[in-house]
Amino acid sequence: MSHQRFRLCCCFLGFKLRGEEAPEQIRSVFENYSDENGIMTADNLLKFLKEFQKENEATIETAEKILREVKRLNHFHHKGLVIDEFFRYLLNDDLNNALKTTVHHDMNAPLAHYFIFTGHNSYLTGNQICSKSSVDPIVKALKRGVRVIELDLWPNSKMNDIIVWHGGTFTSKVKLIKCLKAIKNFAFVASAYPLIITFEDHLKADLQAQVAKVVVLVAVVVRVRFNFKLMMTEEPLNVQMVKQIFQEMLFCPESDLTEFPSPESLKGRIVISTKLPRKYSKSGTLIEQHTINETISSRNELLSINGSQHLQAEEILEGNADDEDGLERTPEYKNVIAIHASKLNGSKHNLPSHDHKVTRLSMSEETLKHVVNIHGRELIRFTQQNFLRVYPKGSRITSSNYNPLIGWTHGAQMVAFNMQGHEKHLRIMQGMFRANGGCGYLKKPAFLLGDGDCGEVFHPSALSVKTTLKVNIYMGEGWREDFHFRHFDYCSPPDFYAKVKIVGVACDRTKSERTKKIDDQWLPSWNGKGFEFPLRVPELALLLVAVKDHDPAGGDEFGGQTCLPVSELKTGFRCVPLYDRRGDKYSHVKLLMGFQIRACTTA
């Protein structure tokens, strides 16, 4: 037991602080698996791993490796673990993480069979109206495992170069060449699996793929490896940049695909997805330019198409890969586009059929809500072969996000998110993609792939409970190292409590459950407070965890959070590192929790 003093005016307040000691439940388990001398040998540890932690694949080599690492960190010299060293092992997230840390999903299925970690307006640092455009958020997203980067392409003021810009706003601009180089340098630092770049292009004719009627010779200056090289070519400027930067990394299918290759076969490859160009006038300017400004100012408004389907203005302007209006891309440009983008034309009958080439359909969150209410099952069937991208509605000018579950429950692979925020839905997105070793690709559940009843997700309340998740919260540590001692309370140590809840399909969602608050302690111990959650669709369930400091005046102070995919949880005692509001991992803050997953048998 230690003490901490806080000065208040001319007085000092003293507090007794709990020391770092194992909770009673941990001590009891240690006694069951240690020898008569209070030592947990490698054999004892292996038995603990197999019986209590349910790590059936563990071997004696696994146990010996843990002993060596704990010995290295704690400088002990005996042949096994004593209780304090066992306790420190349990709180080591490298050795005892709550999630599986390696890629373990089947990565050999077609790419459309996976949820993909997807960014929206990946170059923006802040809001959608007046923030800075930069390569920094692109790099940060790639380091976090994002696998789909979105770039909006526009001509510069002189019409001789390409910029990335959120058109019609006061956001700044960044050169495309700079973005492409950053992507190449960081594309595979967090994941070896394919990186998809979606181009939303608004380019003048001599900068973009032009129709077959006109082949434009363009004299351009392309910077290659930070040197200048003069080139005369018939290829449009954006094609040159893509080829010069990515070279052999580009995946360029020789013909239209009816089934896209697997993530495994595309390791280390760059995949380009975009649409056909919009019409241009003879002067090279966009036809009906005023409609673009109108679109930007009213993105949050729903338009009626043929009186049957509602689409946002942004979707109306998006090109249709199957509607070429008598125009064709140059072969060079077409060959670098692996996934052609299309639009929804107002009816389920206009969804590309399974017999057509693989395509990408984009729609806003609002449009998706309308479509799934009418054509939910058809949409799931569409996503079994093709790609569905969902993006935030235009009124989210603060770069907020939406509930991603509506996309995931209907098979949408690319649920596009603004990555620069720090709200709840982004935490759900980050948590979901901590699964499968954080590689950015998650195999969809069987019921979304035609292996089961694809209607079950629409009426999950009619399903029986499949599993029950039991969660225990034992204790936490690390705030004293990662926060100033007056960060939470000016005159005393913090009063921490923990909260847990489930997010997922509607019938699995729960309200927050919480522990009691522990007064005036940097090392709160909640004595294994337990909570149970029955789950009907555990494949899409996530556990939200948060710690807060109780403030009697209101506005409890944030003390860390995490989001854990239930399907990836390892059972037994587990270390759960916490993250700040933006999703950056704290250096020391963590919880010791327990998880049990019980399958429910139906009569």
Coordinates of C-alpha atoms in Angstrom, one line a residue:
M1 CA 0.0 0.0 0.0
S2 CA 1.4 3.4 -1.1
H3 CA 0.3 7.0 -0.5
Q4 CA -0.3 10.0 -2.7
R5 CA -0.8 13.6 -1.5
F6 CA -2.7 16.3 -3.2
R7 CA -2.3 20.0 -2.3
L8 CA -5.5 22.0 -1.9
C9 CA -4.9 25.6 -1.0
C10 CA -2.8 25.4 2.2
C11 CA -3.8 21.9 3.0
F12 CA -2.6 18.5 1.8
L13 CA -4.9 15.6 1.2
G14 CA -3.5 12.1 1.6
F15 CA -4.8 8.9 -0.1
K16 CA -3.9 5.3 0.4
L17 CA -3.2 3.6 -3.0
R18 CA -3.7 0.0 -3.7
G19 CA -0.5 -1.8 -4.8
E20 CA -0.1 -4.0 -7.9
E21 CA -1.3 -7.3 -6.6
A22 CA -3.2 -10.1 -8.3
P23 CA -6.9 -10.2 -7.7
E24 CA -8.2 -13.1 -5.6
Q25 CA -9.6 -15.0 -8.6
I26 CA -6.1 -14.9 -10.3
R27 CA -4.5 -16.2 -7.1
S28 CA -7.0 -19.1 -6.9
V29 CA -6.3 -20.2 -10.5
F30 CA -2.6 -19.9 -10.0
E31 CA -2.7 -22.2 -6.9
N32 CA -4.6 -24.8 -8.9
Y33 CA -2.0 -24.9 -11.7
S34 CA 1.3 -24.4 -9.7
D35 CA 3.3 -27.0 -7.8
E36 CA 3.6 -27.4 -4.0
N37 CA 6.3 -24.7 -3.9
G38 CA 4.1 -22.1 -5.5
I39 CA 5.9 -22.3 -8.9
M40 CA 4.2 -22.6 -12.2
T41 CA 6.6 -24.7 -14.4
A42 CA 6.5 -25.0 -18.2
D43 CA 4.4 -28.2 -17.8
N44 CA 2.0 -26.4 -15.4
L45 CA 1.8 -23.4 -17.7
L46 CA 0.9 -25.7 -20.6
K47 CA -1.8 -27.3 -18.6
F48 CA -3.2 -23.9 -17.8
L49 CA -3.1 -22.8 -21.4
K50 CA -4.9 -25.9 -22.6
E51 CA -7.5 -26.3 -19.8
F52 CA -8.3 -22.8 -18.7
Q53 CA -7.4 -20.6 -21.6
K54 CA -8.7 -23.2 -24.1
E55 CA -5.6 -22.8 -26.3
N56 CA -5.7 -26.3 -27.7
E57 CA -2.9 -25.7 -30.2
A58 CA -0.4 -24.8 -27.4
T59 CA 2.7 -26.9 -27.0
I60 CA 5.5 -27.2 -24.5
E61 CA 7.5 -25.0 -26.8
T62 CA 4.7 -22.4 -26.5
A63 CA 4.9 -22.5 -22.7
E64 CA 8.7 -22.3 -22.6
K65 CA 8.7 -19.3 -25.0
I66 CA 6.4 -17.5 -22.6
L67 CA 8.6 -18.3 -19.6
R68 CA 11.7 -17.0 -21.5
E69 CA 10.0 -13.8 -22.4
V70 CA 8.6 -13.2 -18.9
K71 CA 12.0 -14.0 -17.5
R72 CA 13.6 -11.4 -19.8
L73 CA 11.1 -8.7 -18.9
N74 CA 11.1 -9.3 -15.1
H75 CA 14.7 -10.6 -14.6
F76 CA 13.9 -13.6 -12.4
H77 CA 16.1 -16.7 -12.2
H78 CA 13.9 -19.6 -11.0
K79 CA 12.6 -22.2 -13.4
G80 CA 8.9 -21.2 -13.4
L81 CA 6.5 -18.4 -12.6
V82 CA 5.6 -17.2 -9.1
I83 CA 2.3 -15.5 -8.6
D84 CA 3.5 -11.9 -9.3
E85 CA 5.2 -13.0 -12.5
F86 CA 2.1 -15.0 -13.6
F87 CA 0.1 -11.8 -12.9
R88 CA 2.5 -9.7 -15.0
Y89 CA 2.3 -12.3 -17.8
L90 CA -1.5 -12.1 -17.8
L91 CA -1.2 -8.3 -18.2
N92 CA 1.2 -8.5 -21.1
D93 CA -0.9 -7.8 -24.3
D94 CA 1.9 -9.2 -26.5
L95 CA 1.8 -12.6 -24.7
N96 CA -1.8 -12.7 -23.6
N97 CA -3.9 -10.6 -26.0
A98 CA -7.7 -11.0 -26.1
L99 CA -7.7 -11.3 -29.9
K100 CA -6.1 -13.6 -32.3
T101 CA -3.1 -11.7 -33.7
T102 CA -2.5 -13.6 -36.9
V103 CA -4.3 -13.9 -40.2
H104 CA -6.5 -17.0 -39.8
H105 CA -9.5 -16.5 -42.2
D106 CA -9.5 -18.4 -45.5
M107 CA -7.9 -15.8 -47.9
N108 CA -8.4 -17.9 -51.1
A109 CA -12.0 -16.9 -51.8
P110 CA -12.9 -14.3 -54.4
L111 CA -12.3 -10.7 -53.2
A112 CA -16.1 -10.0 -53.1
H113 CA -16.4 -12.5 -50.2
Y114 CA -14.6 -10.2 -47.8
F115 CA -15.4 -7.1 -45.8
I116 CA -12.7 -4.5 -46.6
F117 CA -11.4 -1.7 -44.4
T118 CA -12.4 1.3 -46.4
G119 CA -11.7 5.1 -46.2
H120 CA -13.8 8.0 -47.5
N121 CA -12.1 11.2 -48.8
S122 CA -8.9 9.7 -47.5
Y123 CA -6.9 12.9 -48.1
L124 CA -8.9 15.2 -45.8
T125 CA -7.5 16.1 -42.4
G126 CA -10.7 17.5 -40.9
N127 CA -14.2 18.5 -42.0
Q128 CA -15.6 18.2 -45.5
I129 CA -15.8 22.0 -46.2
C130 CA -12.7 23.9 -45.3
S131 CA -10.1 21.4 -43.9
K132 CA -6.6 20.8 -45.3
S133 CA -5.9 18.1 -48.0
S134 CA -2.7 16.2 -47.3
V135 CA -1.0 12.9 -47.7
D136 CA -0.7 12.6 -43.9
P137 CA -4.2 11.1 -43.4
I138 CA -3.6 8.7 -46.2
V139 CA -0.4 7.5 -44.6
K140 CA -2.0 7.2 -41.2
A141 CA -4.9 5.2 -42.7
L142 CA -2.5 2.8 -44.4
K143 CA -0.5 2.3 -41.2
R144 CA -3.8 1.3 -39.5
G145 CA -4.5 -1.3 -42.1
V146 CA -7.0 0.5 -44.3
R147 CA -7.2 -1.3 -47.7
V148 CA -9.3 1.1 -49.8
I149 CA -8.1 4.7 -50.4
E150 CA -10.4 7.2 -52.1
L151 CA -9.0 10.1 -54.2
D152 CA -11.1 12.8 -55.9
L153 CA -9.3 13.9 -59.1
W154 CA -9.6 17.4 -60.6
P155 CA -7.7 19.4 -63.1
N156 CA -5.6 22.3 -61.7
S157 CA -6.3 25.9 -62.5
K158 CA -4.0 25.7 -65.6
M159 CA -5.6 22.5 -66.8
N160 CA -2.2 20.9 -67.2
D161 CA -1.9 18.8 -64.0
I162 CA -4.1 16.7 -61.7
I163 CA -4.9 17.6 -58.1
V164 CA -6.8 15.8 -55.4
W165 CA -9.5 18.0 -54.0
H166 CA -13.0 17.8 -52.5
G167 CA -14.6 19.7 -55.3
G168 CA -16.8 22.7 -54.8
T169 CA -15.6 23.3 -51.2
F170 CA -13.0 25.4 -49.5
T171 CA -10.7 22.5 -48.7
S172 CA -7.1 22.8 -49.9
K173 CA -5.6 20.8 -52.8
V174 CA -2.8 18.3 -53.0
K175 CA -1.1 17.0 -56.1
L176 CA -2.1 13.5 -57.3
I177 CA 1.5 12.5 -57.9
K178 CA 2.3 13.3 -54.2
C179 CA -0.6 11.1 -53.1
L180 CA 0.4 8.2 -55.3
K181 CA 4.0 8.2 -54.1
A182 CA 2.8 8.2 -50.5
I183 CA 0.5 5.3 -51.2
K184 CA 3.3 3.3 -52.9
N185 CA 5.6 3.9 -49.9
F186 CA 3.1 2.8 -47.3
A187 CA 0.7 0.6 -49.1
F188 CA 1.9 -2.6 -47.4
V189 CA 3.4 -1.6 -44.1
A190 CA 0.4 -2.9 -42.1
S191 CA -0.9 -5.6 -44.4
A192 CA 0.4 -7.5 -47.4
Y193 CA -3.1 -7.9 -48.9
P194 CA -4.2 -5.9 -51.9
L195 CA -4.7 -2.1 -51.7
I196 CA -7.6 -0.7 -53.7
I197 CA -7.6 2.9 -54.9
T198 CA -11.0 4.3 -55.9
F199 CA -10.7 7.3 -58.2
E200 CA -13.6 9.8 -58.4
D201 CA -12.5 11.7 -61.4
H202 CA -13.7 15.0 -62.7
L203 CA -11.0 15.6 -65.3
K204 CA -10.7 17.6 -68.5
A205 CA -10.5 15.5 -71.7
D206 CA -6.7 15.8 -72.2
L207 CA -6.1 14.7 -68.6
Q208 CA -8.3 11.7 -68.4
A209 CA -9.1 8.8 -70.6
Q210 CA -10.8 10.2 -73.7
V211 CA -13.4 8.6 -75.9
A212 CA -12.4 6.6 -78.9
K213 CA -13.3 9.4 -81.2
V214 CA -10.5 11.6 -80.0
V215 CA -6.9 10.6 -79.1
V216 CA -5.2 13.5 -77.6
L217 CA -1.4 13.9 -77.7
V218 CA -0.3 15.5 -74.4
A219 CA 3.1 16.8 -73.6
V220 CA 3.5 16.3 -69.9
V221 CA 6.1 16.5 -67.3
V222 CA 6.1 13.5 -65.0
R223 CA 8.2 13.3 -61.9
V224 CA 9.6 9.9 -61.5
R225 CA 11.6 9.1 -58.4
F226 CA 11.9 12.8 -57.7
N227 CA 13.5 13.5 -61.1
F228 CA 11.9 15.2 -64.1
K229 CA 11.3 13.3 -67.3
L230 CA 9.7 14.8 -70.5
M231 CA 7.3 12.4 -72.2
M232 CA 5.2 12.5 -75.3
T233 CA 2.4 10.0 -75.1
E234 CA -1.1 9.2 -76.1
E235 CA -1.9 8.0 -72.6
P236 CA -3.8 10.4 -70.4
L237 CA -1.9 12.0 -67.5
N238 CA -3.5 10.0 -64.7
V239 CA -2.7 6.7 -66.5
Q240 CA 0.9 7.8 -66.8
M241 CA 1.1 8.6 -63.2
V242 CA -0.4 5.4 -62.1
K243 CA 1.9 3.3 -64.3
Q244 CA 5.0 5.3 -63.5
I245 CA 4.4 5.1 -59.7
F246 CA 3.1 1.6 -59.3
Q247 CA 4.6 -0.3 -62.3
E248 CA 4.6 -4.0 -61.6
M249 CA 2.5 -3.5 -58.5
L250 CA -0.6 -2.8 -60.6
F251 CA -3.1 -5.6 -61.1
C252 CA -4.3 -5.3 -64.7
P253 CA -6.6 -8.1 -65.7
E254 CA -6.3 -9.0 -69.4
S255 CA -10.1 -9.2 -69.8
D256 CA -13.3 -8.4 -67.9
L257 CA -13.7 -10.6 -64.8
T258 CA -16.8 -12.6 -63.9
E259 CA -15.1 -13.5 -60.5
F260 CA -12.4 -11.4 -58.9
P261 CA -9.2 -13.1 -57.7
S262 CA -8.6 -13.8 -54.0
P263 CA -6.8 -11.6 -51.5
E264 CA -4.1 -14.3 -51.2
S265 CA -3.4 -14.2 -55.0
L266 CA -3.3 -10.4 -55.0
K267 CA -0.8 -9.9 -52.2
G268 CA 1.4 -6.9 -52.8
R269 CA -0.8 -5.6 -55.7
I270 CA -2.5 -2.3 -56.3
V271 CA -6.1 -2.5 -57.6
I272 CA -7.6 0.5 -59.4
S273 CA -11.4 1.1 -59.3
T274 CA -13.1 4.0 -61.1
K275 CA -15.9 4.8 -63.6
L276 CA -16.1 6.0 -67.2
P277 CA -15.7 9.7 -67.8
R278 CA -18.6 12.1 -67.9
K279 CA -19.4 13.9 -71.1
Y280 CA -17.4 16.9 -72.1
S281 CA -18.2 19.7 -74.5
K282 CA -16.0 20.4 -77.5
S283 CA -14.2 23.1 -75.5
G284 CA -13.1 20.4 -73.0
T285 CA -15.2 21.8 -70.1
L286 CA -17.7 19.7 -68.2
I287 CA -21.2 19.9 -69.6
E288 CA -23.7 21.5 -67.2
Q289 CA -21.0 22.7 -64.8
H290 CA -23.6 24.3 -62.6
T291 CA -25.1 20.9 -61.8
I292 CA -21.9 20.0 -60.0
N293 CA -22.2 23.0 -57.7
E294 CA -25.9 22.2 -57.2
T295 CA -24.9 18.7 -56.3
I296 CA -22.4 19.8 -53.7
S297 CA -24.8 22.2 -52.1
S298 CA -27.6 19.6 -51.9
R299 CA -25.8 16.3 -51.3
N300 CA -28.0 15.6 -48.4
E301 CA -31.2 15.9 -50.4
L302 CA -32.8 12.8 -51.9
L303 CA -33.8 12.9 -55.6
S304 CA -36.5 10.8 -57.2
I305 CA -35.5 8.7 -60.2
N306 CA -38.4 7.6 -62.4
G307 CA -40.6 8.0 -59.3
S308 CA -39.4 4.6 -57.9
Q309 CA -35.9 4.9 -56.4
H310 CA -34.2 7.6 -54.4
L311 CA -30.6 8.5 -55.1
Q312 CA -28.4 11.3 -53.9
A313 CA -27.1 13.8 -56.4
E314 CA -23.6 12.5 -56.1
E315 CA -24.8 9.1 -57.2
I316 CA -26.6 10.6 -60.3
L317 CA -23.3 12.0 -61.4
E318 CA -21.4 8.8 -60.9
G319 CA -20.7 7.1 -64.2
N320 CA -22.2 3.8 -65.3
A321 CA -19.7 1.2 -66.5
D322 CA -22.3 -0.3 -68.8
D323 CA -23.6 3.0 -70.2
E324 CA -20.9 4.3 -72.5
D325 CA -23.1 6.6 -74.7
G326 CA -21.2 5.4 -77.7
L327 CA -17.9 6.3 -76.1
E328 CA -15.0 4.0 -75.2
R329 CA -11.9 4.4 -73.1
T330 CA -8.5 4.2 -74.6
P331 CA -7.3 0.6 -74.2
E332 CA -4.4 1.8 -72.1
Y333 CA -6.7 3.4 -69.5
K334 CA -9.2 0.6 -69.5
N335 CA -6.4 -1.9 -68.8
V336 CA -5.4 -0.3 -65.5
I337 CA -8.9 -0.3 -64.2
A338 CA -9.5 -3.7 -62.5
I339 CA -12.9 -2.9 -60.9
H340 CA -15.4 -0.8 -63.0
A341 CA -17.7 1.4 -61.0
S342 CA -21.4 1.6 -61.8
K343 CA -24.5 3.3 -60.5
L344 CA -28.0 2.2 -59.4
N345 CA -30.5 3.2 -62.0
G346 CA -33.6 3.2 -59.9
S347 CA -34.7 -0.4 -59.8
K348 CA -33.5 -3.7 -58.6
H349 CA -33.7 -4.9 -62.2
N350 CA -30.8 -2.6 -63.1
L351 CA -28.4 -4.3 -60.7
P352 CA -25.7 -6.0 -62.8
S353 CA -26.6 -9.7 -63.0
H354 CA -24.3 -12.6 -62.0
D355 CA -23.5 -13.3 -65.6
H356 CA -21.9 -9.9 -66.2
K357 CA -18.4 -8.7 -65.4
V358 CA -17.6 -7.8 -61.8
T359 CA -18.6 -4.3 -61.0
R360 CA -18.6 -1.9 -58.1
L361 CA -21.9 -0.2 -57.1
S362 CA -21.8 2.9 -54.8
M363 CA -24.6 4.4 -52.8
S364 CA -24.9 6.7 -49.8
E365 CA -26.0 5.5 -46.4
E366 CA -29.4 7.1 -46.9
T367 CA -29.9 5.4 -50.3
L368 CA -28.8 2.1 -48.8
K369 CA -31.5 2.4 -46.1
H370 CA -34.2 2.8 -48.8
V371 CA -32.8 0.0 -51.0
V372 CA -32.5 -2.6 -48.2
N373 CA -36.1 -2.1 -47.1
I374 CA -37.3 -3.1 -50.6
H375 CA -34.5 -5.2 -52.2
G376 CA -32.4 -6.4 -49.3
R377 CA -32.1 -10.0 -50.4
E378 CA -31.3 -9.0 -54.0
L379 CA -28.6 -6.7 -52.7
I380 CA -27.0 -9.6 -50.7
R381 CA -27.0 -11.8 -53.9
F382 CA -25.4 -8.9 -55.8
T383 CA -22.6 -8.7 -53.3
Q384 CA -21.8 -12.4 -53.5
Q385 CA -20.0 -11.6 -56.8
N386 CA -19.8 -7.8 -57.1
F387 CA -18.7 -5.0 -54.8
L388 CA -20.9 -2.6 -52.9
R389 CA -19.5 0.7 -51.6
V390 CA -21.4 2.7 -49.0
Y391 CA -20.4 6.3 -48.2
P392 CA -21.5 8.9 -45.7
K393 CA -24.3 11.2 -46.6
G394 CA -23.3 14.7 -47.8
S395 CA -24.7 16.5 -44.8
R396 CA -21.9 15.0 -42.6
I397 CA -19.8 18.1 -43.0
T398 CA -18.0 17.5 -39.7
S399 CA -16.7 14.2 -41.1
S400 CA -18.9 12.1 -38.7
N401 CA -19.9 8.6 -39.6
Y402 CA -22.9 6.3 -39.6
N403 CA -23.7 2.9 -38.2
P404 CA -21.6 0.4 -40.4
L405 CA -23.8 -2.6 -39.4
I406 CA -26.4 -1.7 -42.0
G407 CA -23.8 -2.1 -44.7
W408 CA -22.2 -5.2 -43.3
T409 CA -25.5 -7.0 -42.6
H410 CA -26.3 -6.7 -46.3
G411 CA -22.9 -7.8 -47.7
A412 CA -21.4 -4.4 -48.4
Q413 CA -17.6 -5.0 -48.8
M414 CA -16.6 -1.3 -48.8
V415 CA -18.3 0.6 -45.9
A416 CA -16.5 3.8 -46.4
F417 CA -15.7 5.9 -43.3
N418 CA -14.1 9.2 -42.5
M419 CA -11.0 8.2 -40.6
Q420 CA -10.1 11.6 -39.2
G421 CA -12.8 11.7 -36.5
H422 CA -13.2 10.1 -33.0
E423 CA -16.8 9.1 -32.5
K424 CA -18.5 5.9 -31.6
H425 CA -19.1 4.5 -35.1
L426 CA -15.4 5.0 -36.0
R427 CA -14.5 3.0 -32.9
I428 CA -16.8 0.2 -34.1
M429 CA -15.1 0.2 -37.5
Q430 CA -11.7 0.1 -36.0
G431 CA -12.7 -2.7 -33.7
M432 CA -14.2 -4.8 -36.5
F433 CA -11.0 -4.7 -38.4
R434 CA -8.8 -5.7 -35.5
A435 CA -10.1 -9.1 -36.5
N436 CA -8.0 -11.5 -38.7
G437 CA -4.7 -10.1 -37.5
G438 CA -5.6 -6.6 -38.5
C439 CA -5.0 -7.3 -42.2
G440 CA -7.9 -5.3 -43.5
Y441 CA -9.9 -8.2 -45.0
L442 CA -12.5 -10.2 -43.1
K443 CA -14.3 -13.2 -44.6
K444 CA -18.0 -12.6 -44.6
P445 CA -20.3 -14.9 -42.6
A446 CA -21.7 -17.9 -44.5
F447 CA -25.2 -16.5 -44.5
L448 CA -24.0 -13.6 -46.7
L449 CA -22.2 -15.9 -49.2
G450 CA -25.0 -18.2 -50.2
D451 CA -23.9 -21.0 -47.9
G452 CA -26.9 -20.5 -45.7
D453 CA -30.3 -18.7 -45.6
C454 CA -29.4 -15.2 -46.8
G455 CA -32.7 -14.0 -45.3
E456 CA -31.8 -14.8 -41.7
V457 CA -30.0 -11.6 -41.1
F458 CA -33.2 -9.6 -41.8
H459 CA -35.2 -11.3 -39.1
P460 CA -32.6 -12.2 -36.5
S461 CA -35.1 -11.9 -33.7
A462 CA -36.7 -15.1 -35.0
L463 CA -33.5 -17.0 -34.6
S464 CA -32.5 -18.9 -31.6
V465 CA -29.6 -17.7 -29.4
K466 CA -26.4 -19.2 -30.9
T467 CA -23.9 -18.3 -28.2
T468 CA -23.7 -16.6 -24.9
L469 CA -20.7 -14.4 -24.1
K470 CA -19.7 -14.0 -20.5
V471 CA -17.5 -11.1 -19.6
N472 CA -15.6 -10.5 -16.4
I473 CA -13.7 -7.3 -15.5
Y474 CA -11.0 -7.8 -12.9
M475 CA -8.8 -4.8 -12.7
G476 CA -7.0 -2.1 -14.7
E477 CA -3.7 -0.3 -14.7
G478 CA -1.6 2.2 -16.6
W479 CA -3.4 5.6 -16.1
R480 CA -0.8 6.9 -13.7
E481 CA 1.9 6.4 -16.4
D482 CA -0.1 7.7 -19.4
F483 CA -1.9 10.7 -17.7
H484 CA -0.9 13.6 -15.6
F485 CA -1.7 12.9 -11.9
R486 CA -4.2 15.8 -12.0
H487 CA -5.8 14.9 -15.3
F488 CA -8.9 13.3 -13.9
D489 CA -9.4 15.0 -10.5
Y490 CA -7.5 18.0 -9.3
C491 CA -7.6 17.0 -5.6
S492 CA -7.7 13.2 -5.6
P493 CA -6.9 10.1 -7.5
P494 CA -9.6 9.1 -10.1
D495 CA -12.8 7.2 -9.4
F496 CA -12.8 4.7 -12.2
Y497 CA -15.7 2.5 -13.4
A498 CA -15.9 0.3 -16.5
K499 CA -18.7 -0.1 -19.0
V500 CA -19.5 -2.8 -21.6
K501 CA -22.1 -3.2 -24.2
I502 CA -22.8 -5.2 -27.4
V503 CA -23.3 -3.7 -30.8
G504 CA -24.5 -5.8 -33.7
V505 CA -27.8 -6.8 -35.3
A506 CA -30.8 -5.1 -33.6
C507 CA -31.8 -8.0 -31.4
D508 CA -28.2 -8.5 -30.1
R509 CA -27.6 -4.8 -29.2
T510 CA -27.6 -4.0 -25.5
K511 CA -27.6 -1.0 -23.2
S512 CA -24.4 -0.3 -21.4
E513 CA -23.6 -2.4 -18.3
R514 CA -21.2 -1.0 -15.7
T515 CA -19.2 -1.9 -12.7
K516 CA -19.3 0.1 -9.5
K517 CA -16.9 3.0 -9.2
I518 CA -13.7 2.5 -7.3
D519 CA -13.0 5.6 -5.3
D520 CA -9.6 7.3 -5.3
Q521 CA -7.5 4.6 -7.0
W522 CA -5.1 4.5 -9.9
L523 CA -5.3 0.7 -9.9
P524 CA -9.0 -0.1 -9.7
S525 CA -10.1 -3.6 -8.9
W526 CA -13.6 -4.7 -9.8
N527 CA -13.3 -8.2 -8.4
G528 CA -14.3 -10.0 -11.6
K529 CA -17.7 -8.3 -12.1
G530 CA -19.5 -10.4 -14.6
F531 CA -22.0 -9.7 -17.4
E532 CA -23.7 -12.1 -19.9
F533 CA -24.8 -11.4 -23.4
P534 CA -26.9 -13.9 -25.4
L535 CA -26.2 -13.5 -29.1
R536 CA -28.2 -14.6 -32.2
V537 CA -25.7 -13.4 -34.8
P538 CA -22.3 -13.5 -33.0
E539 CA -20.5 -13.2 -36.4
L540 CA -21.5 -9.5 -36.5
A541 CA -21.4 -8.8 -32.8
L542 CA -18.8 -6.5 -31.2
L543 CA -18.0 -5.8 -27.6
L544 CA -17.6 -2.1 -26.7
V545 CA -15.5 -1.5 -23.6
A546 CA -14.9 1.9 -21.9
V547 CA -13.5 3.2 -18.7
K548 CA -14.5 6.5 -17.2
D549 CA -13.7 8.6 -14.1
H550 CA -16.8 9.4 -12.2
D551 CA -17.4 13.1 -11.7
P552 CA -20.2 14.0 -9.2
A553 CA -20.7 17.3 -11.0
G554 CA -21.5 15.4 -14.3
G555 CA -19.6 14.9 -17.5
D556 CA -17.6 11.8 -16.5
E557 CA -14.0 11.9 -17.8
F558 CA -12.9 9.6 -20.6
G559 CA -10.3 7.0 -19.5
G560 CA -10.0 4.7 -22.5
Q561 CA -11.9 2.5 -24.9
T562 CA -11.7 -0.5 -27.1
C563 CA -14.0 -2.5 -29.4
L564 CA -13.5 -6.2 -29.8
P565 CA -15.1 -8.5 -32.4
V566 CA -16.8 -11.3 -30.4
S567 CA -16.0 -14.0 -33.0
E568 CA -12.2 -13.3 -32.4
L569 CA -12.2 -13.3 -28.6
K570 CA -9.9 -15.8 -26.9
T571 CA -11.3 -17.3 -23.7
G572 CA -9.9 -17.2 -20.2
F573 CA -8.0 -14.4 -18.5
R574 CA -7.0 -11.9 -21.1
C575 CA -5.2 -8.5 -21.3
V576 CA -7.2 -5.8 -23.1
P577 CA -5.3 -2.7 -24.1
L578 CA -7.2 0.5 -24.3
Y579 CA -7.2 3.3 -26.9
D580 CA -7.8 7.0 -26.9
R581 CA -10.7 8.7 -28.6
R582 CA -9.0 8.6 -32.0
G583 CA -8.1 5.0 -31.8
D584 CA -4.5 5.4 -30.9
K585 CA -3.3 2.8 -28.4
Y586 CA -2.2 3.9 -25.0
S587 CA 1.3 2.9 -23.9
H588 CA 0.3 1.4 -20.6
V589 CA -3.5 1.6 -20.0
K590 CA -5.1 -1.9 -20.0
L591 CA -7.7 -4.0 -18.4
L592 CA -7.5 -7.6 -17.2
M593 CA -10.7 -9.3 -18.3
G594 CA -12.1 -12.8 -18.6
F595 CA -14.1 -14.2 -21.5
Q596 CA -16.2 -17.4 -21.8
I597 CA -18.2 -18.2 -24.9
R598 CA -20.8 -20.9 -24.6
A599 CA -22.5 -22.4 -27.6
C600 CA -26.2 -22.8 -27.1
T601 CA -27.9 -26.1 -28.3
T602 CA -31.3 -26.0 -29.7
A603 CA -33.9 -28.5 -28.8

